[in-house]
């Protein structure tokens, strides 16, 4: 038979010890016939005695163990949260940079289109002004340099006149009948052939206003403005 006081004492140690004792009890029943009951019970008690249960740890040490475990969990969670936050911040920064790049590209394209539109409008306005102004001057048998320059000032926009004048200075010195002996280039702008200027008027050979109209249209059409034409002339010594 099992010793009642031994079962009671072992079961106080916790569920694990009670379980071990219960298993041993089976062995004890079998051992009755063989006379080994005491030995089997002693082995079970020894096994139970070697088992360390949470209930066997003093209360203060239990609190320390639990606190250390919670601290480790909190540290791991904090590290994971920092890594997640860093990843989210990097992704947000990449998206923001991409959006800024797209916005800048769109703004640049819009600015380029607006600038091109303004240039086209300026050229059209310059052409209209030249066409109107060229026919407003009375026809004369001859013209002085001062008279030709006065015409040009009225036909060329103020901010473009000096560039326009620089080209005429270099090409013909404001001589509307100037002829290049070797090439046959003619007039204020040394058009080659001179008959090109007929697009501005049939009197291109004798009327400086007609030549000015043609020259201004040429500079605006090919270079965008007299000043852009002058920049090209400075780099190449022709335009």
mmCIF file of N, CA and C in Angstrom, residues 80-127:
data_model
loop_
_atom_site.group_PDB
_atom_site.id
_atom_site.type_symbol
_atom_site.label_atom_id
_atom_site.label_comp_id
_atom_site.label_asym_id
_atom_site.label_seq_id
_atom_site.Cartn_x
_atom_site.Cartn_y
_atom_site.Cartn_z
ATOM 1 N N UNK A 80 12.103 46.931 -32.704
ATOM 2 C CA UNK A 80 11.276 46.672 -33.887
ATOM 3 C C UNK A 80 10.514 47.913 -34.322
ATOM 4 N N UNK A 81 9.998 48.658 -33.334
ATOM 5 C CA UNK A 81 9.263 49.886 -33.653
ATOM 6 C C UNK A 81 10.177 50.922 -34.294
ATOM 7 N N UNK A 82 11.413 51.057 -33.771
ATOM 8 C CA UNK A 82 12.368 52.015 -34.353
ATOM 9 C C UNK A 82 12.698 51.637 -35.799
ATOM 10 N N UNK A 83 12.923 50.349 -36.047
ATOM 11 C CA UNK A 83 13.241 49.910 -37.403
ATOM 12 C C UNK A 83 12.079 50.167 -38.351
ATOM 13 N N UNK A 84 10.865 49.885 -37.867
ATOM 14 C CA UNK A 84 9.679 50.129 -38.704
ATOM 15 C C UNK A 84 9.507 51.611 -38.990
ATOM 16 N N UNK A 85 9.712 52.456 -37.959
ATOM 17 C CA UNK A 85 9.569 53.897 -38.140
ATOM 18 C C UNK A 85 10.619 54.433 -39.112
ATOM 19 N N UNK A 86 11.852 53.917 -39.002
ATOM 20 C CA UNK A 86 12.921 54.347 -39.904
ATOM 21 C C UNK A 86 12.596 53.969 -41.344
ATOM 22 N N UNK A 87 12.104 52.748 -41.535
ATOM 23 C CA UNK A 87 11.734 52.285 -42.875
ATOM 24 C C UNK A 87 10.611 53.137 -43.448
ATOM 25 N N UNK A 88 9.602 53.443 -42.613
ATOM 26 C CA UNK A 88 8.487 54.275 -43.070
ATOM 27 C C UNK A 88 8.964 55.674 -43.437
ATOM 28 N N UNK A 89 9.883 56.221 -42.625
ATOM 29 C CA UNK A 89 10.402 57.565 -42.896
ATOM 30 C C UNK A 89 11.193 57.600 -44.202
ATOM 31 N N UNK A 90 12.004 56.568 -44.438
ATOM 32 C CA UNK A 90 12.774 56.509 -45.685
ATOM 33 C C UNK A 90 11.851 56.399 -46.895
ATOM 34 N N UNK A 91 10.815 55.588 -46.773
ATOM 35 C CA UNK A 91 9.872 55.432 -47.875
ATOM 36 C C UNK A 91 9.129 56.735 -48.150
ATOM 37 N N UNK A 92 8.736 57.422 -47.056
ATOM 38 C CA UNK A 92 8.056 58.707 -47.213
ATOM 39 C C UNK A 92 8.973 59.738 -47.865
ATOM 40 N N UNK A 93 10.261 59.716 -47.495
ATOM 41 C CA UNK A 93 11.222 60.660 -48.086
ATOM 42 C C UNK A 93 11.408 60.391 -49.575
ATOM 43 N N UNK A 94 11.469 59.097 -49.954
ATOM 44 C CA UNK A 94 11.600 58.754 -51.372
ATOM 45 C C UNK A 94 10.381 59.217 -52.166
ATOM 46 N N UNK A 95 9.206 59.002 -51.601
ATOM 47 C CA UNK A 95 7.990 59.427 -52.290
ATOM 48 C C UNK A 95 7.941 60.944 -52.438
ATOM 49 N N UNK A 96 8.328 61.651 -51.358
ATOM 50 C CA UNK A 96 8.320 63.113 -51.412
ATOM 51 C C UNK A 96 9.305 63.627 -52.449
ATOM 52 N N UNK A 97 10.500 63.017 -52.505
ATOM 53 C CA UNK A 97 11.505 63.432 -53.491
ATOM 54 C C UNK A 97 11.009 63.196 -54.914
ATOM 55 N N UNK A 98 10.352 62.049 -55.114
ATOM 56 C CA UNK A 98 9.816 61.753 -56.453
ATOM 57 C C UNK A 98 8.731 62.751 -56.842
ATOM 58 N N UNK A 99 7.874 63.089 -55.894
ATOM 59 C CA UNK A 99 6.801 64.051 -56.176
ATOM 60 C C UNK A 99 7.378 65.429 -56.484
ATOM 61 N N UNK A 100 8.417 65.835 -55.751
ATOM 62 C CA UNK A 100 9.060 67.127 -56.002
ATOM 63 C C UNK A 100 9.699 67.151 -57.382
ATOM 64 N N UNK A 101 10.364 66.052 -57.753
ATOM 65 C CA UNK A 101 11.005 65.981 -59.074
ATOM 66 C C UNK A 101 9.973 66.092 -60.187
ATOM 67 N N UNK A 102 8.853 65.395 -60.016
ATOM 68 C CA UNK A 102 7.783 65.464 -61.026
ATOM 69 C C UNK A 102 7.226 66.879 -61.129
ATOM 70 N N UNK A 103 7.034 67.512 -59.960
ATOM 71 C CA UNK A 103 6.497 68.876 -59.953
ATOM 72 C C UNK A 103 7.471 69.856 -60.619
ATOM 73 N N UNK A 104 8.757 69.705 -60.340
ATOM 74 C CA UNK A 104 9.756 70.584 -60.954
ATOM 75 C C UNK A 104 9.798 70.407 -62.471
ATOM 76 N N UNK A 105 9.724 69.149 -62.905
ATOM 77 C CA UNK A 105 9.743 68.884 -64.338
ATOM 78 C C UNK A 105 8.529 69.507 -65.012
ATOM 79 N N UNK A 106 7.365 69.348 -64.379
ATOM 80 C CA UNK A 106 6.140 69.926 -64.940
ATOM 81 C C UNK A 106 6.236 71.450 -64.993
ATOM 82 N N UNK A 107 6.790 72.047 -63.914
ATOM 83 C CA UNK A 107 6.926 73.506 -63.879
ATOM 84 C C UNK A 107 7.887 73.991 -64.966
ATOM 85 N N UNK A 108 8.993 73.247 -65.163
ATOM 86 C CA UNK A 108 9.966 73.638 -66.188
ATOM 87 C C UNK A 108 9.354 73.544 -67.585
ATOM 88 N N UNK A 109 8.602 72.465 -67.816
ATOM 89 C CA UNK A 109 7.954 72.310 -69.124
ATOM 90 C C UNK A 109 6.936 73.415 -69.358
ATOM 91 N N UNK A 110 6.195 73.760 -68.314
ATOM 92 C CA UNK A 110 5.204 74.826 -68.439
ATOM 93 C C UNK A 110 5.878 76.163 -68.719
ATOM 94 N N UNK A 111 6.989 76.422 -68.000
ATOM 95 C CA UNK A 111 7.710 77.675 -68.207
ATOM 96 C C UNK A 111 8.275 77.751 -69.628
ATOM 97 N N UNK A 112 8.790 76.613 -70.121
ATOM 98 C CA UNK A 112 9.342 76.587 -71.481
ATOM 99 C C UNK A 112 8.244 76.864 -72.513
ATOM 100 N N UNK A 113 7.075 76.259 -72.309
ATOM 101 C CA UNK A 113 5.969 76.489 -73.236
ATOM 102 C C UNK A 113 5.517 77.954 -73.209
ATOM 103 N N UNK A 114 5.450 78.513 -72.002
ATOM 104 C CA UNK A 114 5.035 79.909 -71.887
ATOM 105 C C UNK A 114 6.059 80.846 -72.534
ATOM 106 N N UNK A 115 7.358 80.520 -72.339
ATOM 107 C CA UNK A 115 8.401 81.348 -72.947
ATOM 108 C C UNK A 115 8.336 81.272 -74.465
ATOM 109 N N UNK A 116 8.116 80.045 -74.985
ATOM 110 C CA UNK A 116 8.007 79.885 -76.434
ATOM 111 C C UNK A 116 6.791 80.652 -76.973
ATOM 112 N N UNK A 117 5.709 80.607 -76.223
ATOM 113 C CA UNK A 117 4.507 81.333 -76.643
ATOM 114 C C UNK A 117 4.755 82.836 -76.654
ATOM 115 N N UNK A 118 5.446 83.323 -75.622
ATOM 116 C CA UNK A 118 5.754 84.755 -75.559
ATOM 117 C C UNK A 118 6.662 85.175 -76.706
ATOM 118 N N UNK A 119 7.650 84.325 -77.030
ATOM 119 C CA UNK A 119 8.537 84.657 -78.148
ATOM 120 C C UNK A 119 7.760 84.709 -79.459
ATOM 121 N N UNK A 120 6.868 83.738 -79.641
ATOM 122 C CA UNK A 120 6.076 83.714 -80.873
ATOM 123 C C UNK A 120 5.188 84.949 -80.970
ATOM 124 N N UNK A 121 4.583 85.324 -79.846
ATOM 125 C CA UNK A 121 3.728 86.512 -79.844
ATOM 126 C C UNK A 121 4.548 87.766 -80.108
ATOM 127 N N UNK A 122 5.765 87.812 -79.523
ATOM 128 C CA UNK A 122 6.628 88.971 -79.739
ATOM 129 C C UNK A 122 7.036 89.082 -81.203
ATOM 130 N N UNK A 123 7.355 87.934 -81.805
ATOM 131 C CA UNK A 123 7.733 87.950 -83.222
ATOM 132 C C UNK A 123 6.568 88.397 -84.095
ATOM 133 N N UNK A 124 5.381 87.883 -83.762
ATOM 134 C CA UNK A 124 4.211 88.268 -84.549
ATOM 135 C C UNK A 124 3.930 89.756 -84.404
ATOM 136 N N UNK A 125 4.069 90.251 -83.158
ATOM 137 C CA UNK A 125 3.827 91.676 -82.925
ATOM 138 C C UNK A 125 4.864 92.527 -83.648
ATOM 139 N N UNK A 126 6.115 92.068 -83.608
ATOM 140 C CA UNK A 126 7.182 92.808 -84.287
ATOM 141 C C UNK A 126 6.937 92.853 -85.788
ATOM 142 N N UNK A 127 6.489 91.737 -86.328
ATOM 143 C CA UNK A 127 6.210 91.698 -87.768
ATOM 144 C C UNK A 127 5.064 92.635 -88.132
#
